[in-house]
PDB file of C-alpha atoms in Angstrom:
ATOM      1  CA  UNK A 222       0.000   0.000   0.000  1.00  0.00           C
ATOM      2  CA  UNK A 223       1.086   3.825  -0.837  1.00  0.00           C
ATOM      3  CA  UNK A 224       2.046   5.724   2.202  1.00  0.00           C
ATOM      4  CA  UNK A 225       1.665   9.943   2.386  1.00  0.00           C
ATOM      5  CA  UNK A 226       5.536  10.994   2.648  1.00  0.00           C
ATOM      6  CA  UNK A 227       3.759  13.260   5.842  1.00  0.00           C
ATOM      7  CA  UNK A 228       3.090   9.840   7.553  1.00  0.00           C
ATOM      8  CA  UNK A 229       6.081   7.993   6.663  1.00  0.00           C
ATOM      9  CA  UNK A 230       8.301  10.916   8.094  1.00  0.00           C
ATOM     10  CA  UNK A 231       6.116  11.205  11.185  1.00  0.00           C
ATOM     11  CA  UNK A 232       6.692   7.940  11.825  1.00  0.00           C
ATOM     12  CA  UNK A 233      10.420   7.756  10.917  1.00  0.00           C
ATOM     13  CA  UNK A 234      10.527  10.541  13.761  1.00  0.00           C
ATOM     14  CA  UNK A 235       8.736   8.935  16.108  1.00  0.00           C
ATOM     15  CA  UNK A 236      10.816   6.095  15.885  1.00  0.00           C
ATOM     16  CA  UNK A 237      14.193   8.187  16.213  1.00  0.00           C
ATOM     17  CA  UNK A 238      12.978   9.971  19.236  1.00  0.00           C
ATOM     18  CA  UNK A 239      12.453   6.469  20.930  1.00  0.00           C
ATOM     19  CA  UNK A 240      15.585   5.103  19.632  1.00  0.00           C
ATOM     20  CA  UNK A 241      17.122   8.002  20.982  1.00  0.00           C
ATOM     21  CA  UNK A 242      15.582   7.389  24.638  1.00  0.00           C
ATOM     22  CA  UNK A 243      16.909   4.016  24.848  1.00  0.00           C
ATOM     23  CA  UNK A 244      20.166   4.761  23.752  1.00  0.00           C
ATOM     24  CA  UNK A 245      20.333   6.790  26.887  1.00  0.00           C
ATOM     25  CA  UNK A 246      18.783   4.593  28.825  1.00  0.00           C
ATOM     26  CA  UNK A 247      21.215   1.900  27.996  1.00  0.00           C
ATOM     27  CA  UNK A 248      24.294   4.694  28.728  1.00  0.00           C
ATOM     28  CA  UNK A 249      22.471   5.751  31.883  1.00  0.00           C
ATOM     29  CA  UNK A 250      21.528   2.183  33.669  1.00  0.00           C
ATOM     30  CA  UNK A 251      22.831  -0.698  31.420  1.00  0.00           C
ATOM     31  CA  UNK A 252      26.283   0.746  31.037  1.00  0.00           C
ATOM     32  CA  UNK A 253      26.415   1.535  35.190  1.00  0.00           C
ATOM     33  CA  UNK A 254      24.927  -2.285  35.644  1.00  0.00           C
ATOM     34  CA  UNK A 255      28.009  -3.648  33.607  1.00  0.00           C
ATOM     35  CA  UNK A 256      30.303  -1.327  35.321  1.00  0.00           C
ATOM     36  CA  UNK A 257      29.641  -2.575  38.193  1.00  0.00           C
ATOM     37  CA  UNK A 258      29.906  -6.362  37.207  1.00  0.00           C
ATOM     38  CA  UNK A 259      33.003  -6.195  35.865  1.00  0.00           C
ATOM     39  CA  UNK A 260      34.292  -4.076  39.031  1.00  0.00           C
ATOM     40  CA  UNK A 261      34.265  -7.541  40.727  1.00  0.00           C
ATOM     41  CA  UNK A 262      36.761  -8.948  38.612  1.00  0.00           C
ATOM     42  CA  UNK A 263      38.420  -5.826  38.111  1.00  0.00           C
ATOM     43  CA  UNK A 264      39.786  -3.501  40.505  1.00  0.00           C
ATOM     44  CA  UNK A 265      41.269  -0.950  37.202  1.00  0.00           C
ATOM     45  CA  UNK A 266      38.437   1.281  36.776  1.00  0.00           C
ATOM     46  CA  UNK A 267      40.036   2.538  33.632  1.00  0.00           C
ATOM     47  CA  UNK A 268      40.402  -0.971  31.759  1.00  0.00           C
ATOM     48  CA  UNK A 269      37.031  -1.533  33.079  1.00  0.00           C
ATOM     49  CA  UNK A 270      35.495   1.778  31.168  1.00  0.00           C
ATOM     50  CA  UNK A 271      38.000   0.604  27.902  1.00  0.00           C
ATOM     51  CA  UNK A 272      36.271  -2.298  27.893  1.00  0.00           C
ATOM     52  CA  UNK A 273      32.428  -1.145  27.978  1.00  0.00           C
ATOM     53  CA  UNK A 274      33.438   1.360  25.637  1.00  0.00           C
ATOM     54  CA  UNK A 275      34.658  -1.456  23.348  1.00  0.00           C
ATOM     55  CA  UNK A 276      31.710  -3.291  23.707  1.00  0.00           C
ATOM     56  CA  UNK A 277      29.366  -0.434  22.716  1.00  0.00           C
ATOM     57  CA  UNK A 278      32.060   0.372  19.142  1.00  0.00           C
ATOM     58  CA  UNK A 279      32.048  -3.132  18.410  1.00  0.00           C
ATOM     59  CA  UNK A 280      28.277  -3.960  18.734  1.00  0.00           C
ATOM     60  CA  UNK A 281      27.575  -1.153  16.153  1.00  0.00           C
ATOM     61  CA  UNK A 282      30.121  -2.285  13.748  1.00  0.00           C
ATOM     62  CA  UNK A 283      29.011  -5.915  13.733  1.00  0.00           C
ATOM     63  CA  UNK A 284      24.821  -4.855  13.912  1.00  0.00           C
ATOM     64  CA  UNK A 285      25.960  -2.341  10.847  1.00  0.00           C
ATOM     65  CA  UNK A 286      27.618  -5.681   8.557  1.00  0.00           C
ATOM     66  CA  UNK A 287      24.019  -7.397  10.133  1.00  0.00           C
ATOM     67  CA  UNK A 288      21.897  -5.286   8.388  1.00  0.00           C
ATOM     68  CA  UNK A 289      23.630  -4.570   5.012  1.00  0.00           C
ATOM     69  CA  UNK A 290      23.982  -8.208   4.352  1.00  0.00           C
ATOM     70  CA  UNK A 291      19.947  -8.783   5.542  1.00  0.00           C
ATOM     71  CA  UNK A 292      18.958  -5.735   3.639  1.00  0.00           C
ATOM     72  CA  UNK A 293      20.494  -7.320   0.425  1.00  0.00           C
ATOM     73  CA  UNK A 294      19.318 -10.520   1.098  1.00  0.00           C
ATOM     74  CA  UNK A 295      15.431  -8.873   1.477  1.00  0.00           C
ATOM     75  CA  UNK A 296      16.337  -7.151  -1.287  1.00  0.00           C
ATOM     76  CA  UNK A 297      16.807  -9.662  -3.708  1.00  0.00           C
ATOM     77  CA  UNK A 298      13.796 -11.887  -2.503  1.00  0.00           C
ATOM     78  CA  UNK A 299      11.246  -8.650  -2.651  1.00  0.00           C
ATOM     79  CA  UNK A 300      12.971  -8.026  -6.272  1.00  0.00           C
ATOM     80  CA  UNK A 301      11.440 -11.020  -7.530  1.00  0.00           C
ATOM     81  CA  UNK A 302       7.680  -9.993  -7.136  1.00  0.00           C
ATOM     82  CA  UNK A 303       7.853  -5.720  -6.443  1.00  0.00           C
ATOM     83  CA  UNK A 304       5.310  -4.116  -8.460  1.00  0.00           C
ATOM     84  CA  UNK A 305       4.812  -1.234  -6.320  1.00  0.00           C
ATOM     85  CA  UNK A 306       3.117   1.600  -5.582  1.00  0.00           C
ATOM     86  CA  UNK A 307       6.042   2.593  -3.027  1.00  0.00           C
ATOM     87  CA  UNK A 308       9.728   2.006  -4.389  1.00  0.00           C
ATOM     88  CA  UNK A 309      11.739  -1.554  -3.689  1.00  0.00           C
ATOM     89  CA  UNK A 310      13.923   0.713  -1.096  1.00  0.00           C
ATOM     90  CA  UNK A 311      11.032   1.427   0.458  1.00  0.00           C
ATOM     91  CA  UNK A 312       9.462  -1.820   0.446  1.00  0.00           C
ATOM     92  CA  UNK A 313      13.027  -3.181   2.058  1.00  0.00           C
ATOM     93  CA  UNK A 314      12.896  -0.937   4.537  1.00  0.00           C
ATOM     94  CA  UNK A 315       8.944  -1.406   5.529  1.00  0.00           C
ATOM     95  CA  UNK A 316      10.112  -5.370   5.475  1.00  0.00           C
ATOM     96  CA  UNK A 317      12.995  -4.548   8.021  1.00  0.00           C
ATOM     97  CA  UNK A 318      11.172  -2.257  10.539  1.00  0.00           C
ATOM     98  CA  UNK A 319       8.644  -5.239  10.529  1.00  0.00           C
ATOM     99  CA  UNK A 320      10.549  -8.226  11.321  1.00  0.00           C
ATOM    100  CA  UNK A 321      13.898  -6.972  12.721  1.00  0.00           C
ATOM    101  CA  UNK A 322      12.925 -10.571  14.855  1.00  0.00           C
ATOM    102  CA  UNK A 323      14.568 -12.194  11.575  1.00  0.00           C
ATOM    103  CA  UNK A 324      17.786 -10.427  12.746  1.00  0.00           C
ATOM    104  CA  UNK A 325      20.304 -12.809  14.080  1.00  0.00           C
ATOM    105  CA  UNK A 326      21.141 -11.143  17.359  1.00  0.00           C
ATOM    106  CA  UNK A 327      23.054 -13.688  18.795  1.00  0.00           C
ATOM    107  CA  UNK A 328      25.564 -14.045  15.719  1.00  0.00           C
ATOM    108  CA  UNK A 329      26.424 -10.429  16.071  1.00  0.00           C
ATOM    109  CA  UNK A 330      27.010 -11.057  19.932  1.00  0.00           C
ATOM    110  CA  UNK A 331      29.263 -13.769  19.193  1.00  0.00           C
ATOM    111  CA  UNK A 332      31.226 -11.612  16.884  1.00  0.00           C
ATOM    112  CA  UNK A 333      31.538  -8.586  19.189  1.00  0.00           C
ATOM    113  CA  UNK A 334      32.958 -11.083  21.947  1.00  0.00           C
ATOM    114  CA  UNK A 335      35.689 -12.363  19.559  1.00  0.00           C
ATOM    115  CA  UNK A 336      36.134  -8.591  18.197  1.00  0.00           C
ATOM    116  CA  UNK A 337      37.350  -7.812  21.865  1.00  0.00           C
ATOM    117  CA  UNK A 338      39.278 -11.092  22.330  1.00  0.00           C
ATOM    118  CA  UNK A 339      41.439  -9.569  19.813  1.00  0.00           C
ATOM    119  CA  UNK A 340      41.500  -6.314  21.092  1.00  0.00           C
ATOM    120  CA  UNK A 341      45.324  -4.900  21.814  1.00  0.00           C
ATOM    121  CA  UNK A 342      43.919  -2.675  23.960  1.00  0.00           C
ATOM    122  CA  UNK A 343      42.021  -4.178  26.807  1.00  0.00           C
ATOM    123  CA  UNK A 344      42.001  -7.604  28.881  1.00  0.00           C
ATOM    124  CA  UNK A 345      40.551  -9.683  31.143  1.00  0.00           C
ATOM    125  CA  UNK A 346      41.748 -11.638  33.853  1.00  0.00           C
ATOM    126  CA  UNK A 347      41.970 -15.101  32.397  1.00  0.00           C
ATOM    127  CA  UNK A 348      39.146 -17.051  34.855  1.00  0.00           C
ATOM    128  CA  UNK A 349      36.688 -15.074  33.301  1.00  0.00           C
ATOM    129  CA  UNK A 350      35.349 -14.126  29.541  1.00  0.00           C
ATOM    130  CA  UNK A 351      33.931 -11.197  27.886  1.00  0.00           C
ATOM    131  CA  UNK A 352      30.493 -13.254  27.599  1.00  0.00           C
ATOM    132  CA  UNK A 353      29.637 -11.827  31.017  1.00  0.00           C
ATOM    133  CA  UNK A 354      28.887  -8.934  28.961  1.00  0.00           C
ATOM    134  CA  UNK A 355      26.585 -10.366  26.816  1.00  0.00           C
ATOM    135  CA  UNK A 356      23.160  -9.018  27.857  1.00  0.00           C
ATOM    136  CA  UNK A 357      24.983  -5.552  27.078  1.00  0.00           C
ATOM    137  CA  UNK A 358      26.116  -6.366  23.816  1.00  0.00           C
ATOM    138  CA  UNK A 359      22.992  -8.043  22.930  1.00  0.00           C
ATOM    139  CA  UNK A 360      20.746  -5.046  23.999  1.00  0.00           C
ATOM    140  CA  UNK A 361      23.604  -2.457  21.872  1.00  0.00           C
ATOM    141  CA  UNK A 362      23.405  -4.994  19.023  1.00  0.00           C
ATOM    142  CA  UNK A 363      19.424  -4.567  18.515  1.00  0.00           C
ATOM    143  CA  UNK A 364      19.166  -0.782  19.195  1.00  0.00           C
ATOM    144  CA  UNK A 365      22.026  -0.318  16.750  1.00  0.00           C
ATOM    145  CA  UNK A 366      20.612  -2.497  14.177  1.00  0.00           C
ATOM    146  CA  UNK A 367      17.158  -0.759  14.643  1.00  0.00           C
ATOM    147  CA  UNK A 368      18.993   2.870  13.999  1.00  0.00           C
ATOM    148  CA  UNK A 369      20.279   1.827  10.450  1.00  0.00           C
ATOM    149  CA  UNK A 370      16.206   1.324   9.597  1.00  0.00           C
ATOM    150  CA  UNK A 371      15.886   5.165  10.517  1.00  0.00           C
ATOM    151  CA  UNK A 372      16.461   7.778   7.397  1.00  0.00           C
ATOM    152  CA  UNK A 373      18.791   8.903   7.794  1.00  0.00           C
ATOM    153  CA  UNK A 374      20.385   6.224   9.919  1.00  0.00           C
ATOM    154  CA  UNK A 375      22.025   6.819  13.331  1.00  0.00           C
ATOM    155  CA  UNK A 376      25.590   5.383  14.036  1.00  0.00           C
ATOM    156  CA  UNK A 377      28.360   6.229  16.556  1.00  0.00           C
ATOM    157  CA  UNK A 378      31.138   8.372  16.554  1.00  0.00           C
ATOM    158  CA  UNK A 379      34.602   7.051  15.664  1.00  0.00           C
ATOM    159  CA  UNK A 380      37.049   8.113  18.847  1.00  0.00           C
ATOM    160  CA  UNK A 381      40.556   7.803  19.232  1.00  0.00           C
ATOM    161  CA  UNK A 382      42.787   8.132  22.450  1.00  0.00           C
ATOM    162  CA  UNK A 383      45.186  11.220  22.282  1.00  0.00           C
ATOM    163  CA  UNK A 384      41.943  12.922  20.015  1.00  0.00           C
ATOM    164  CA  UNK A 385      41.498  16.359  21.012  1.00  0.00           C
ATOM    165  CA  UNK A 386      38.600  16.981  23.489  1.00  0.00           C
ATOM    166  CA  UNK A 387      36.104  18.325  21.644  1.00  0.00           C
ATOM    167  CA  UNK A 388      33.148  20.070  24.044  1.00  0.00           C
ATOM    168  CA  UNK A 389      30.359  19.376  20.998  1.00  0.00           C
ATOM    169  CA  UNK A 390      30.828  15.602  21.007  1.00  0.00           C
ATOM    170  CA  UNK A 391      32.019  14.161  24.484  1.00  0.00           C
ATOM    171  CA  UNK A 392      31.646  15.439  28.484  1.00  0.00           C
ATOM    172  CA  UNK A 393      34.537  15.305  30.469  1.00  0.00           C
ATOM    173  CA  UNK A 394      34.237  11.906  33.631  1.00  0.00           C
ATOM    174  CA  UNK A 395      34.036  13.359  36.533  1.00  0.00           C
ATOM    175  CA  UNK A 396      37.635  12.119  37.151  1.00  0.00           C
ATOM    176  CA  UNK A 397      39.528  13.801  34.250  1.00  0.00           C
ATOM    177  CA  UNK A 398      41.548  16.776  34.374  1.00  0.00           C
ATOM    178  CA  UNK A 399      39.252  19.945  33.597  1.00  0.00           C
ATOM    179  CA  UNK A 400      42.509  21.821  32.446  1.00  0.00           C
ATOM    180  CA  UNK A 401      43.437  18.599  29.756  1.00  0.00           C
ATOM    181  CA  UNK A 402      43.401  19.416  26.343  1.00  0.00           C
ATOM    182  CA  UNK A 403      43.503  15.781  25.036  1.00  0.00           C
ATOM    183  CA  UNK A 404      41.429  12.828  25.789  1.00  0.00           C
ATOM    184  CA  UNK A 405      43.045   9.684  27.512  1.00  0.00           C
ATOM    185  CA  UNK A 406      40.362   7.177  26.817  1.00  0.00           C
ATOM    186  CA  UNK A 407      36.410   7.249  25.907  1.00  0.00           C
ATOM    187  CA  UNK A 408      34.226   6.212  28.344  1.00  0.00           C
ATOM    188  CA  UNK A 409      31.255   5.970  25.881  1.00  0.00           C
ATOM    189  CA  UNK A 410      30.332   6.909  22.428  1.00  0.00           C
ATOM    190  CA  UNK A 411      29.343   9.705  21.041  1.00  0.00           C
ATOM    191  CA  UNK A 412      25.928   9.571  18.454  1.00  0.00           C
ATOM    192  CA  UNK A 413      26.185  10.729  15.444  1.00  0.00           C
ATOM    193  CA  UNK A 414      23.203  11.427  12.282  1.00  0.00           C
ATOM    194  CA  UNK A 415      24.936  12.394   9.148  1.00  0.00           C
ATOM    195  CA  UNK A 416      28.033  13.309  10.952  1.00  0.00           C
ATOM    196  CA  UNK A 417      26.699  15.837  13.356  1.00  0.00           C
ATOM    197  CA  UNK A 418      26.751  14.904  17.244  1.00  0.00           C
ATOM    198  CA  UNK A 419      23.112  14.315  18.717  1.00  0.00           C
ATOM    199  CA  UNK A 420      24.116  12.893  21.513  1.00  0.00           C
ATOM    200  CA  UNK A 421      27.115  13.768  23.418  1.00  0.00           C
ATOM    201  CA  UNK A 422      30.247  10.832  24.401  1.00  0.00           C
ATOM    202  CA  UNK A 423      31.814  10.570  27.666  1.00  0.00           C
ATOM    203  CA  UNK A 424      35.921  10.934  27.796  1.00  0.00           C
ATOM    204  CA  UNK A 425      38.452  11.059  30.593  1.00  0.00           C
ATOM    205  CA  UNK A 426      40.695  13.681  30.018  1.00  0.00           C
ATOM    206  CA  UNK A 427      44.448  13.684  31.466  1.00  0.00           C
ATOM    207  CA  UNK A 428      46.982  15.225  30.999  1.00  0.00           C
TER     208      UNK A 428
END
């Protein structure tokens, strides 16, 4: 069935405002509940904040790979029989928003986890594994794969230790030093539609 652009755009926004709210949510309560976890195995609170961080990068990368190779795949079976009135894109996309349950979750999960097995730059003590996180990841994985079904999609910021702090994408920890120009490590993501910050990161800045 045709859809009035009005409508379709109402509920695009709709959706991004929601989307929004729980990627706050998960920064706000998730991301304190896996703190905490890993604070029993780890007493370094900055490997501990590397490693959520990680987790939150990661799950976006392998939800982003997700979708582009489901999109093509519903692509190429809707191809076969699209008539219209709305374009294929669009019919994709309807197909996507409704059964994002076809998306295989726990795949993406699994790669994050060996993502940050490989990871130079943050480690676990060796009794343990990187699958306690996986209610995290799993949660990141389906809010990020929901974003890329927004127009335009939503995606995180790329961050890089040593960046310059940069007061329209991150907030300074409560730890850092207010007077440091560079950032030491990212506590959290910033997110980003078509390259402009809509929701600020979190760094630690030291000098």
């Amino acid at each position: 069935k045709s859809r009035s652009p009005g409508r379709a755009r109402h509920i695009n926004a709709s959706r991004r405002a929601c989307l929004v709210a729980r990627f706050g949510f998960i920064y706000a309560q998730e991301r304190f509940d896996a703190e905490t976890l890993l604070r029993t195995y780890i007493s370094d609170m900055e490997m501990v904040q590397r490693i959520i961080y990680t987790a939150a990068v990661e799950s976006f990368y392998a939800a982003k790979m997700a979708y582009w190779k489901f999109k093509i795949h519903v692509k190429e079976a809707l191809s076969l029989g699209h008539s219209g009135p709305e374009s294929l894109e669009d019919a994709v996309l309807d197909y996507i928003v409704c059964h994002k349950d076809e998306y295989d979750v726990y795949a993406s999960v699994k790669e994050v986890i060996r993502s940050m097995n490989i990871n130079p730059k943050i480690s676990f003590p060796p009794e343990i594994d990187f699958i306690v996180l996986s209610t995290l990841i799993q949660e990141l994985c389906c809010l990020a794969f929901s974003m890329q079904t927004l127009i335009p999609p939503l995606d995180v910021a790329f961050g890089i230790d040593g960046e310059l702090f940069n007061e329209s994408k991150y907030y300074r920890s409560p730890d850092s030093d207010f007077t440091a120009a560079f950032v030491a490590y990212h506590v959290w993501p910033a997110l980003v539609e078509d390259g402009v910050v809509i929701v600020k990161g979190e760094v630690v800045t030291k000098r």
